[in-house]
mmCIF file of C-alpha atoms in Angstrom:
data_model
loop_
_atom_site.group_PDB
_atom_site.id
_atom_site.type_symbol
_atom_site.label_atom_id
_atom_site.label_comp_id
_atom_site.label_asym_id
_atom_site.label_seq_id
_atom_site.Cartn_x
_atom_site.Cartn_y
_atom_site.Cartn_z
ATOM 1 C CA MET J 1 0.136 -0.166 -0.506
ATOM 2 C CA ILE J 2 2.822 2.138 0.521
ATOM 3 C CA GLU J 3 6.672 1.865 -0.036
ATOM 4 C CA LEU J 4 9.357 4.077 1.028
ATOM 5 C CA LYS J 5 12.525 2.940 -0.501
ATOM 6 C CA ASP J 6 16.193 4.855 0.668
ATOM 7 C CA ILE J 7 14.266 8.165 1.828
ATOM 8 C CA SER J 8 16.795 11.380 2.525
ATOM 9 C CA LYS J 9 15.328 14.989 2.325
ATOM 10 C CA ILE J 10 17.442 18.091 3.514
ATOM 11 C CA TYR J 11 16.905 21.287 3.712
ATOM 12 C CA LYS J 12 19.093 23.959 2.643
ATOM 13 C CA THR J 13 19.188 26.789 4.869
ATOM 14 C CA LYS J 14 21.412 30.341 4.856
ATOM 15 C CA ASN J 15 23.303 28.420 7.678
ATOM 16 C CA GLY J 16 23.878 25.244 5.708
ATOM 17 C CA GLU J 17 22.257 22.072 5.023
ATOM 18 C CA ILE J 18 19.818 20.187 7.832
ATOM 19 C CA THR J 19 19.000 16.521 7.391
ATOM 20 C CA ALA J 20 15.680 15.686 8.210
ATOM 21 C CA VAL J 21 15.458 12.046 7.161
ATOM 22 C CA LYS J 22 18.020 9.959 6.078
ATOM 23 C CA ASP J 23 18.310 6.822 4.245
ATOM 24 C CA VAL J 24 14.400 5.024 5.818
ATOM 25 C CA SER J 25 12.398 2.274 4.091
ATOM 26 C CA LEU J 26 9.559 0.928 5.683
ATOM 27 C CA SER J 27 6.363 -1.052 4.082
ATOM 28 C CA ILE J 28 3.261 -0.075 5.354
ATOM 29 C CA ASN J 29 -0.121 -2.902 4.652
ATOM 30 C CA LYS J 30 -3.014 -1.638 3.127
ATOM 31 C CA GLY J 31 -5.472 -1.315 5.829
ATOM 32 C CA GLU J 32 -3.037 -2.006 8.681
ATOM 33 C CA ILE J 33 -2.852 0.736 11.574
ATOM 34 C CA PHE J 34 1.355 1.828 11.524
ATOM 35 C CA GLY J 35 2.872 4.023 13.902
ATOM 36 C CA ILE J 36 5.746 6.211 13.476
ATOM 37 C CA ILE J 37 7.176 7.649 17.110
ATOM 38 C CA GLY J 38 10.589 9.662 18.142
ATOM 39 C CA TYR J 39 11.100 12.558 20.005
ATOM 40 C CA SER J 40 10.637 15.939 18.636
ATOM 41 C CA GLY J 41 13.125 16.396 15.762
ATOM 42 C CA ALA J 42 12.991 13.095 14.923
ATOM 43 C CA GLY J 43 11.716 13.474 11.585
ATOM 44 C CA LYS J 44 8.121 12.740 12.435
ATOM 45 C CA SER J 45 6.711 16.063 10.524
ATOM 46 C CA THR J 46 9.037 15.846 7.661
ATOM 47 C CA MET J 47 8.220 12.159 6.907
ATOM 48 C CA ILE J 48 4.303 12.561 6.872
ATOM 49 C CA ARG J 49 4.731 15.890 4.292
ATOM 50 C CA LEU J 50 6.404 13.356 2.249
ATOM 51 C CA LEU J 51 3.877 10.694 2.591
ATOM 52 C CA ASN J 52 1.156 13.431 1.560
ATOM 53 C CA GLY J 53 2.883 14.847 -1.678
ATOM 54 C CA LEU J 54 3.428 18.241 0.667
ATOM 55 C CA GLU J 55 7.675 17.841 0.592
ATOM 56 C CA LYS J 56 9.272 15.981 -2.396
ATOM 57 C CA PRO J 57 12.295 13.637 -0.900
ATOM 58 C CA THR J 58 16.055 14.654 -1.815
ATOM 59 C CA THR J 59 16.508 11.424 -2.947
ATOM 60 C CA GLY J 60 14.672 8.142 -2.812
ATOM 61 C CA THR J 61 10.541 7.106 -4.073
ATOM 62 C CA VAL J 62 7.332 7.323 -2.352
ATOM 63 C CA GLU J 63 4.823 4.944 -3.505
ATOM 64 C CA VAL J 64 1.036 4.845 -1.888
ATOM 65 C CA ASN J 65 -1.216 2.624 -3.338
ATOM 66 C CA GLY J 66 0.523 2.367 -7.020
ATOM 67 C CA GLN J 67 1.236 6.161 -7.515
ATOM 68 C CA GLN J 68 4.728 7.622 -7.570
ATOM 69 C CA ILE J 69 3.400 10.194 -5.343
ATOM 70 C CA SER J 70 7.476 11.945 -5.225
ATOM 71 C CA SER J 71 7.516 12.921 -8.916
ATOM 72 C CA ILE J 72 3.415 13.246 -10.124
ATOM 73 C CA THR J 73 3.349 16.476 -10.177
ATOM 74 C CA GLY J 74 -0.196 19.285 -10.998
ATOM 75 C CA THR J 75 -3.506 17.418 -11.225
ATOM 76 C CA GLN J 76 -1.907 13.795 -10.688
ATOM 77 C CA LEU J 77 -1.067 15.084 -7.062
ATOM 78 C CA ARG J 78 -3.758 17.077 -6.371
ATOM 79 C CA GLN J 79 -5.807 13.702 -7.348
ATOM 80 C CA ALA J 80 -4.206 11.959 -5.011
ATOM 81 C CA ARG J 81 -4.120 13.929 -1.970
ATOM 82 C CA GLN J 82 -8.127 13.104 -2.214
ATOM 83 C CA LYS J 83 -7.251 9.851 -1.062
ATOM 84 C CA ILE J 84 -4.648 10.705 1.583
ATOM 85 C CA SER J 85 -6.387 12.655 3.688
ATOM 86 C CA MET J 86 -4.639 14.330 6.989
ATOM 87 C CA ILE J 87 -5.539 15.044 10.868
ATOM 88 C CA PHE J 88 -3.800 17.364 12.965
ATOM 89 C CA GLN J 89 -2.590 17.468 16.734
ATOM 90 C CA HIS J 90 -4.534 21.170 16.969
ATOM 91 C CA PHE J 91 -7.598 20.390 14.643
ATOM 92 C CA ASN J 92 -6.706 23.428 11.899
ATOM 93 C CA LEU J 93 -10.882 24.215 11.842
ATOM 94 C CA LEU J 94 -12.739 27.128 10.205
ATOM 95 C CA TRP J 95 -13.933 28.440 13.070
ATOM 96 C CA SER J 96 -16.820 30.424 11.614
ATOM 97 C CA ARG J 97 -18.151 27.692 10.066
ATOM 98 C CA THR J 98 -20.521 25.550 11.711
ATOM 99 C CA VAL J 99 -19.525 21.801 12.215
ATOM 100 C CA ALA J 100 -21.548 20.032 9.432
ATOM 101 C CA ASP J 101 -19.723 23.563 6.909
ATOM 102 C CA ASN J 102 -16.286 22.277 8.291
ATOM 103 C CA ILE J 103 -17.548 18.660 7.584
ATOM 104 C CA ALA J 104 -18.595 20.019 4.110
ATOM 105 C CA PHE J 105 -15.707 21.674 3.146
ATOM 106 C CA PRO J 106 -13.347 19.215 1.584
ATOM 107 C CA LEU J 107 -16.566 18.033 -0.284
ATOM 108 C CA GLU J 108 -17.465 21.198 -1.710
ATOM 109 C CA ILE J 109 -13.724 21.568 -2.877
ATOM 110 C CA ALA J 110 -14.321 18.327 -4.722
ATOM 111 C CA GLY J 111 -17.176 19.745 -6.539
ATOM 112 C CA VAL J 112 -20.058 17.379 -5.040
ATOM 113 C CA PRO J 113 -23.476 18.738 -5.890
ATOM 114 C CA LYS J 114 -25.055 19.941 -2.072
ATOM 115 C CA ALA J 115 -27.468 17.163 -1.746
ATOM 116 C CA GLU J 116 -24.850 14.505 -1.690
ATOM 117 C CA ARG J 117 -22.874 17.177 0.656
ATOM 118 C CA VAL J 118 -25.860 16.985 3.029
ATOM 119 C CA THR J 119 -26.183 13.471 3.009
ATOM 120 C CA ARG J 120 -23.180 12.311 3.141
ATOM 121 C CA VAL J 121 -21.777 14.722 5.727
ATOM 122 C CA LYS J 122 -24.755 13.039 7.956
ATOM 123 C CA GLU J 123 -22.976 9.688 7.146
ATOM 124 C CA LEU J 124 -20.163 11.318 8.417
ATOM 125 C CA ILE J 125 -21.689 12.558 11.938
ATOM 126 C CA ASP J 126 -23.534 9.391 13.247
ATOM 127 C CA LEU J 127 -19.724 7.612 12.808
ATOM 128 C CA VAL J 128 -17.632 10.076 15.108
ATOM 129 C CA GLY J 129 -20.261 10.067 17.189
ATOM 130 C CA LEU J 130 -21.557 13.774 17.082
ATOM 131 C CA THR J 131 -25.490 13.560 16.465
ATOM 132 C CA GLY J 132 -26.658 16.893 17.282
ATOM 133 C CA ARG J 133 -24.236 18.930 17.579
ATOM 134 C CA GLU J 134 -24.081 19.098 13.522
ATOM 135 C CA ASN J 135 -24.715 23.032 14.470
ATOM 136 C CA ALA J 136 -22.472 24.420 16.847
ATOM 137 C CA TYR J 137 -18.986 26.455 16.254
ATOM 138 C CA PRO J 138 -15.362 25.236 16.890
ATOM 139 C CA SER J 139 -15.520 27.564 19.857
ATOM 140 C CA GLN J 140 -18.602 25.267 21.448
ATOM 141 C CA LEU J 141 -16.747 22.353 21.200
ATOM 142 C CA SER J 142 -14.605 20.261 24.379
ATOM 143 C CA GLY J 143 -10.742 19.122 22.567
ATOM 144 C CA GLY J 144 -12.156 15.596 21.914
ATOM 145 C CA GLN J 145 -15.144 17.166 19.790
ATOM 146 C CA LYS J 146 -13.126 19.442 17.420
ATOM 147 C CA GLN J 147 -10.842 16.016 16.792
ATOM 148 C CA ARG J 148 -14.184 14.556 15.791
ATOM 149 C CA VAL J 149 -15.275 16.856 13.706
ATOM 150 C CA GLY J 150 -11.240 16.566 11.809
ATOM 151 C CA ILE J 151 -11.658 13.375 11.529
ATOM 152 C CA ALA J 152 -14.605 13.357 9.617
ATOM 153 C CA ARG J 153 -13.923 16.109 7.596
ATOM 154 C CA ALA J 154 -10.872 14.106 6.732
ATOM 155 C CA LEU J 155 -13.180 11.275 6.072
ATOM 156 C CA ALA J 156 -15.478 13.385 3.588
ATOM 157 C CA ASN J 157 -14.047 12.238 0.045
ATOM 158 C CA ASN J 158 -13.348 8.751 1.204
ATOM 159 C CA PRO J 159 -9.513 8.478 1.489
ATOM 160 C CA GLU J 160 -7.640 5.142 1.230
ATOM 161 C CA VAL J 161 -4.840 6.846 3.676
ATOM 162 C CA LEU J 162 -5.419 8.545 6.873
ATOM 163 C CA LEU J 163 -2.924 10.346 8.211
ATOM 164 C CA CYS J 164 -2.656 11.639 11.445
ATOM 165 C CA ASP J 165 -0.062 14.279 13.129
ATOM 166 C CA GLU J 166 0.477 13.825 16.513
ATOM 167 C CA ALA J 167 -3.648 13.788 16.682
ATOM 168 C CA THR J 168 -4.111 13.208 20.415
ATOM 169 C CA SER J 169 -0.934 15.333 21.761
ATOM 170 C CA ALA J 170 -3.253 18.511 22.469
ATOM 171 C CA LEU J 171 -5.627 16.164 24.732
ATOM 172 C CA ASP J 172 -6.354 14.648 27.954
ATOM 173 C CA PRO J 173 -6.127 10.553 28.519
ATOM 174 C CA GLU J 174 -9.841 9.439 28.299
ATOM 175 C CA THR J 175 -10.463 11.485 25.311
ATOM 176 C CA THR J 176 -7.006 10.793 24.144
ATOM 177 C CA ASP J 177 -8.039 6.605 24.364
ATOM 178 C CA ALA J 178 -11.804 7.900 23.235
ATOM 179 C CA ILE J 179 -10.257 9.512 20.206
ATOM 180 C CA LEU J 180 -8.074 6.041 19.898
ATOM 181 C CA GLU J 181 -10.900 4.151 19.811
ATOM 182 C CA LEU J 182 -12.770 5.404 17.066
ATOM 183 C CA LEU J 183 -9.829 5.634 14.367
ATOM 184 C CA LEU J 184 -9.562 1.503 15.726
ATOM 185 C CA ASP J 185 -13.604 1.321 14.607
ATOM 186 C CA ILE J 186 -12.876 3.502 11.494
ATOM 187 C CA ASN J 187 -10.128 0.924 10.429
ATOM 188 C CA LYS J 188 -11.565 -2.089 10.855
ATOM 189 C CA ARG J 189 -15.085 -0.782 9.411
ATOM 190 C CA LEU J 190 -13.673 1.191 6.475
ATOM 191 C CA GLY J 191 -10.400 -0.658 5.563
ATOM 192 C CA LEU J 192 -8.745 2.470 6.180
ATOM 193 C CA THR J 193 -5.279 2.280 6.256
ATOM 194 C CA ILE J 194 -3.877 4.832 9.224
ATOM 195 C CA VAL J 195 -0.140 5.855 9.938
ATOM 196 C CA LEU J 196 -0.176 7.571 13.153
ATOM 197 C CA ILE J 197 2.813 10.305 14.006
ATOM 198 C CA THR J 198 3.269 10.559 17.556
ATOM 199 C CA HIS J 199 5.719 10.635 20.964
ATOM 200 C CA GLU J 200 3.581 9.014 23.050
ATOM 201 C CA MET J 201 4.387 5.121 23.108
ATOM 202 C CA HIS J 202 0.276 4.878 25.016
ATOM 203 C CA VAL J 203 -0.795 5.481 21.665
ATOM 204 C CA ILE J 204 1.456 2.828 19.348
ATOM 205 C CA ARG J 205 0.411 0.230 21.590
ATOM 206 C CA LYS J 206 -3.208 1.033 22.048
ATOM 207 C CA ILE J 207 -4.000 0.575 18.248
ATOM 208 C CA CYS J 208 -0.624 0.151 16.116
ATOM 209 C CA ARG J 209 0.196 -3.658 14.850
ATOM 210 C CA ARG J 210 3.543 -2.418 13.767
ATOM 211 C CA VAL J 211 5.799 0.713 14.883
ATOM 212 C CA ALA J 212 9.047 1.945 13.580
ATOM 213 C CA VAL J 213 11.094 3.924 15.864
ATOM 214 C CA MET J 214 12.681 7.618 14.493
ATOM 215 C CA GLU J 215 15.702 8.854 15.874
ATOM 216 C CA ALA J 216 17.804 12.108 14.127
ATOM 217 C CA GLY J 217 15.802 11.072 11.282
ATOM 218 C CA ARG J 218 16.560 7.761 10.554
ATOM 219 C CA VAL J 219 14.717 4.394 11.580
ATOM 220 C CA VAL J 220 16.915 3.063 14.026
ATOM 221 C CA GLU J 221 14.213 0.317 14.786
ATOM 222 C CA SER J 222 10.515 -1.238 13.331
ATOM 223 C CA GLY J 223 8.437 -4.458 14.033
ATOM 224 C CA ASP J 224 5.424 -6.041 14.901
ATOM 225 C CA VAL J 225 4.652 -3.862 18.601
ATOM 226 C CA LEU J 226 4.439 -6.998 20.479
ATOM 227 C CA ASP J 227 8.020 -8.069 19.483
ATOM 228 C CA VAL J 228 8.965 -4.099 19.798
ATOM 229 C CA PHE J 229 8.538 -3.978 23.193
ATOM 230 C CA GLN J 230 9.588 -7.407 24.192
ATOM 231 C CA ASN J 231 13.197 -7.375 23.059
ATOM 232 C CA PRO J 232 13.583 -3.241 22.451
ATOM 233 C CA GLN J 233 17.498 -2.916 20.466
ATOM 234 C CA ALA J 234 17.628 1.009 20.791
ATOM 235 C CA GLU J 235 18.274 2.383 23.764
ATOM 236 C CA ILE J 236 15.624 5.305 22.613
ATOM 237 C CA THR J 237 13.044 2.116 22.357
ATOM 238 C CA LYS J 238 13.719 0.837 25.522
ATOM 239 C CA ASN J 239 12.771 4.374 27.256
ATOM 240 C CA PHE J 240 9.771 4.216 24.829
ATOM 241 C CA VAL J 241 8.307 0.887 26.185
ATOM 242 C CA MET J 242 9.460 2.176 29.924
ATOM 243 C CA GLN J 243 6.662 5.049 29.746
ATOM 244 C CA VAL J 244 4.044 2.161 29.543
ATOM 245 C CA SER J 245 5.522 -0.825 31.265
ATOM 246 C CA GLY J 246 6.330 1.608 34.921
ATOM 247 C CA THR J 247 9.593 0.212 35.050
ATOM 248 C CA ARG J 248 10.986 3.513 35.175
ATOM 249 C CA GLU J 249 9.529 4.424 38.938
ATOM 250 C CA SER J 250 10.902 0.978 40.061
ATOM 251 C CA LYS J 251 14.749 2.387 40.226
ATOM 252 C CA GLU J 252 14.184 3.516 43.736
ATOM 253 C CA SER J 253 12.825 -0.341 44.279
ATOM 254 C CA ILE J 254 15.932 -2.278 42.838
ATOM 255 C CA GLU J 255 18.554 0.531 43.991
ATOM 256 C CA GLN J 256 17.228 -0.652 47.559
ATOM 257 C CA ILE J 257 16.117 -4.270 47.071
ATOM 258 C CA LEU J 258 19.920 -4.434 45.510
ATOM 259 C CA VAL J 259 21.290 -3.101 48.421
ATOM 260 C CA ASN J 260 19.424 -5.438 51.256
ATOM 261 C CA TYR J 261 19.847 -8.677 48.956
ATOM 262 C CA PRO J 262 23.030 -8.723 47.483
ATOM 263 C CA THR J 263 23.225 -12.671 47.571
ATOM 264 C CA GLY J 264 20.318 -12.796 45.277
ATOM 265 C CA LYS J 265 19.283 -11.701 41.841
ATOM 266 C CA ILE J 266 16.965 -8.824 41.036
ATOM 267 C CA VAL J 267 15.190 -10.279 37.484
ATOM 268 C CA LYS J 268 12.925 -8.237 34.903
ATOM 269 C CA LEU J 269 10.453 -11.545 33.686
ATOM 270 C CA THR J 270 8.720 -10.575 30.241
ATOM 271 C CA PHE J 271 5.540 -12.168 29.139
ATOM 272 C CA ILE J 272 3.618 -12.224 26.130
ATOM 273 C CA GLY J 273 -0.009 -13.318 25.100
ATOM 274 C CA ASN J 274 -1.059 -16.109 27.327
ATOM 275 C CA LYS J 275 1.665 -16.407 29.285
ATOM 276 C CA THR J 276 1.240 -13.592 31.022
ATOM 277 C CA GLU J 277 -1.335 -15.675 33.195
ATOM 278 C CA GLN J 278 0.648 -18.798 33.835
ATOM 279 C CA PRO J 279 1.015 -19.075 38.044
ATOM 280 C CA VAL J 280 5.541 -19.242 37.495
ATOM 281 C CA ILE J 281 6.804 -17.566 40.445
ATOM 282 C CA SER J 282 4.545 -20.120 42.892
ATOM 283 C CA GLN J 283 5.879 -22.626 40.724
ATOM 284 C CA ILE J 284 9.662 -21.761 41.744
ATOM 285 C CA ILE J 285 9.458 -20.944 44.600
ATOM 286 C CA LYS J 286 7.111 -24.390 45.406
ATOM 287 C CA GLU J 287 9.525 -26.406 42.900
ATOM 288 C CA PHE J 288 13.632 -24.683 43.603
ATOM 289 C CA ASN J 289 13.116 -23.571 47.258
ATOM 290 C CA VAL J 290 14.155 -20.012 46.350
ATOM 291 C CA GLU J 291 12.342 -17.422 47.519
ATOM 292 C CA VAL J 292 10.947 -14.627 45.399
ATOM 293 C CA ASN J 293 10.189 -10.748 46.335
ATOM 294 C CA ILE J 294 7.822 -8.790 44.309
ATOM 295 C CA VAL J 295 9.671 -5.025 43.461
ATOM 296 C CA HIS J 296 7.442 -4.112 40.830
ATOM 297 C CA GLY J 297 4.533 -5.774 37.970
ATOM 298 C CA ASN J 298 2.818 -3.992 35.117
ATOM 299 C CA ILE J 299 0.350 -5.509 32.295
ATOM 300 C CA THR J 300 0.366 -3.890 29.690
ATOM 301 C CA GLN J 301 -2.320 -4.280 27.151
ATOM 302 C CA THR J 302 -1.699 -4.304 22.820
ATOM 303 C CA THR J 303 -3.668 -4.531 20.006
ATOM 304 C CA SER J 304 -1.989 -8.036 19.475
ATOM 305 C CA GLY J 305 -2.359 -8.747 23.168
ATOM 306 C CA PRO J 306 -0.983 -8.537 26.483
ATOM 307 C CA TYR J 307 2.401 -7.476 27.086
ATOM 308 C CA GLY J 308 3.581 -8.243 30.909
ATOM 309 C CA THR J 309 7.093 -6.526 33.090
ATOM 310 C CA LEU J 310 7.975 -8.874 36.571
ATOM 311 C CA ILE J 311 10.676 -7.073 38.683
ATOM 312 C CA VAL J 312 11.350 -9.274 41.341
ATOM 313 C CA GLN J 313 14.343 -10.871 43.624
ATOM 314 C CA ILE J 314 15.498 -14.406 43.747
ATOM 315 C CA ASP J 315 17.309 -15.676 46.289
ATOM 316 C CA GLY J 316 18.498 -19.059 47.072
ATOM 317 C CA LYS J 317 21.203 -21.903 46.339
ATOM 318 C CA PRO J 318 23.230 -21.124 42.999
ATOM 319 C CA ASN J 319 22.062 -24.280 41.515
ATOM 320 C CA GLN J 320 18.032 -23.981 42.690
ATOM 321 C CA VAL J 321 18.299 -20.275 41.344
ATOM 322 C CA GLU J 322 19.795 -22.272 38.225
ATOM 323 C CA GLU J 323 16.687 -24.463 37.551
ATOM 324 C CA ALA J 324 14.282 -21.735 38.858
ATOM 325 C CA PHE J 325 15.991 -20.195 34.776
ATOM 326 C CA LYS J 326 15.834 -23.399 33.194
ATOM 327 C CA LEU J 327 11.906 -23.528 34.263
ATOM 328 C CA LEU J 328 11.511 -19.603 32.651
ATOM 329 C CA GLU J 329 13.565 -20.553 29.495
ATOM 330 C CA SER J 330 10.759 -23.646 29.193
ATOM 331 C CA ARG J 331 7.922 -21.761 29.650
ATOM 332 C CA GLU J 332 9.024 -19.143 27.221
ATOM 333 C CA ILE J 333 9.799 -16.016 30.057
ATOM 334 C CA GLN J 334 12.738 -13.960 29.348
ATOM 335 C CA ALA J 335 14.514 -13.175 32.312
ATOM 336 C CA GLU J 336 17.057 -10.561 32.715
ATOM 337 C CA VAL J 337 19.140 -10.661 35.245
ATOM 338 C CA ILE J 338 19.290 -7.355 36.584
ATOM 339 C CA ASP J 339 23.054 -6.512 38.677
ATOM 340 C CA HIS J 340 22.929 -2.401 38.225
ATOM 341 C CA VAL J 341 20.283 0.287 37.931
#
């Protein structure tokens, strides 16, 4: 559906060249929700502008649904953009227009007859849960309602791709979850391909199947969300995973345990899928006569299933501790010994 091949984007400024994106190659499947995550300055916003043709790559190609977005121009590009819609962090609504008129705006530009516009707008208002707010103005809406208008407007021309540029960053956590659930529902109903740009791992784990992690213009890691959660490779990815696994908050507890129990091992256990429901801790205590002190635990739900982490202190005779590790390995539970914080 979307293919980026060896993409680089270099901006020329009076102070020299700035490389915003460097040597990026990605494949995004039709109908999937794909996340691109990175901190400010990572190149995420440039990436999204490359996807909809607002920027041309310095090198490489961008293909969306069989069309070379990176090379077409004029009428051909405008027609292609009608199938690539976008929603924004700060909504970008027309403040002098009602909800219905905001949603109708792209249909007007496309020359859709009024009767068809009215029907389509009603369908979209129902779809995004704004029934009864048709005649309200943006100033009369909450942040979540404004974003729902933005989503409805983006869907007006039946796009094939929906680009979301930090679409939930201006919202509170509860409203963020509601908007993500709406995007998930739209994806399932319409089979829409959705690309999410964000700096929040919560957004990725909530609705994305696959993710690419960006740093300094490069994709440093990519793959299925569960795989990335279970075995992050890059340091920046580990930091993002900590956002939702809660292990960062356990740092002081780990330090104290390392001081109080110098003979034991501090172990981070990682579970995925139905392994999160296995009573392995009680089993290793019973079978191997070891002491287990739970320091921190967390289970996170992803679209591919649950992901859990448990930090424990295990103490006992060396051979018994070793046998406990073998049991964990046999259950496909990842065990990482932490010897410093």
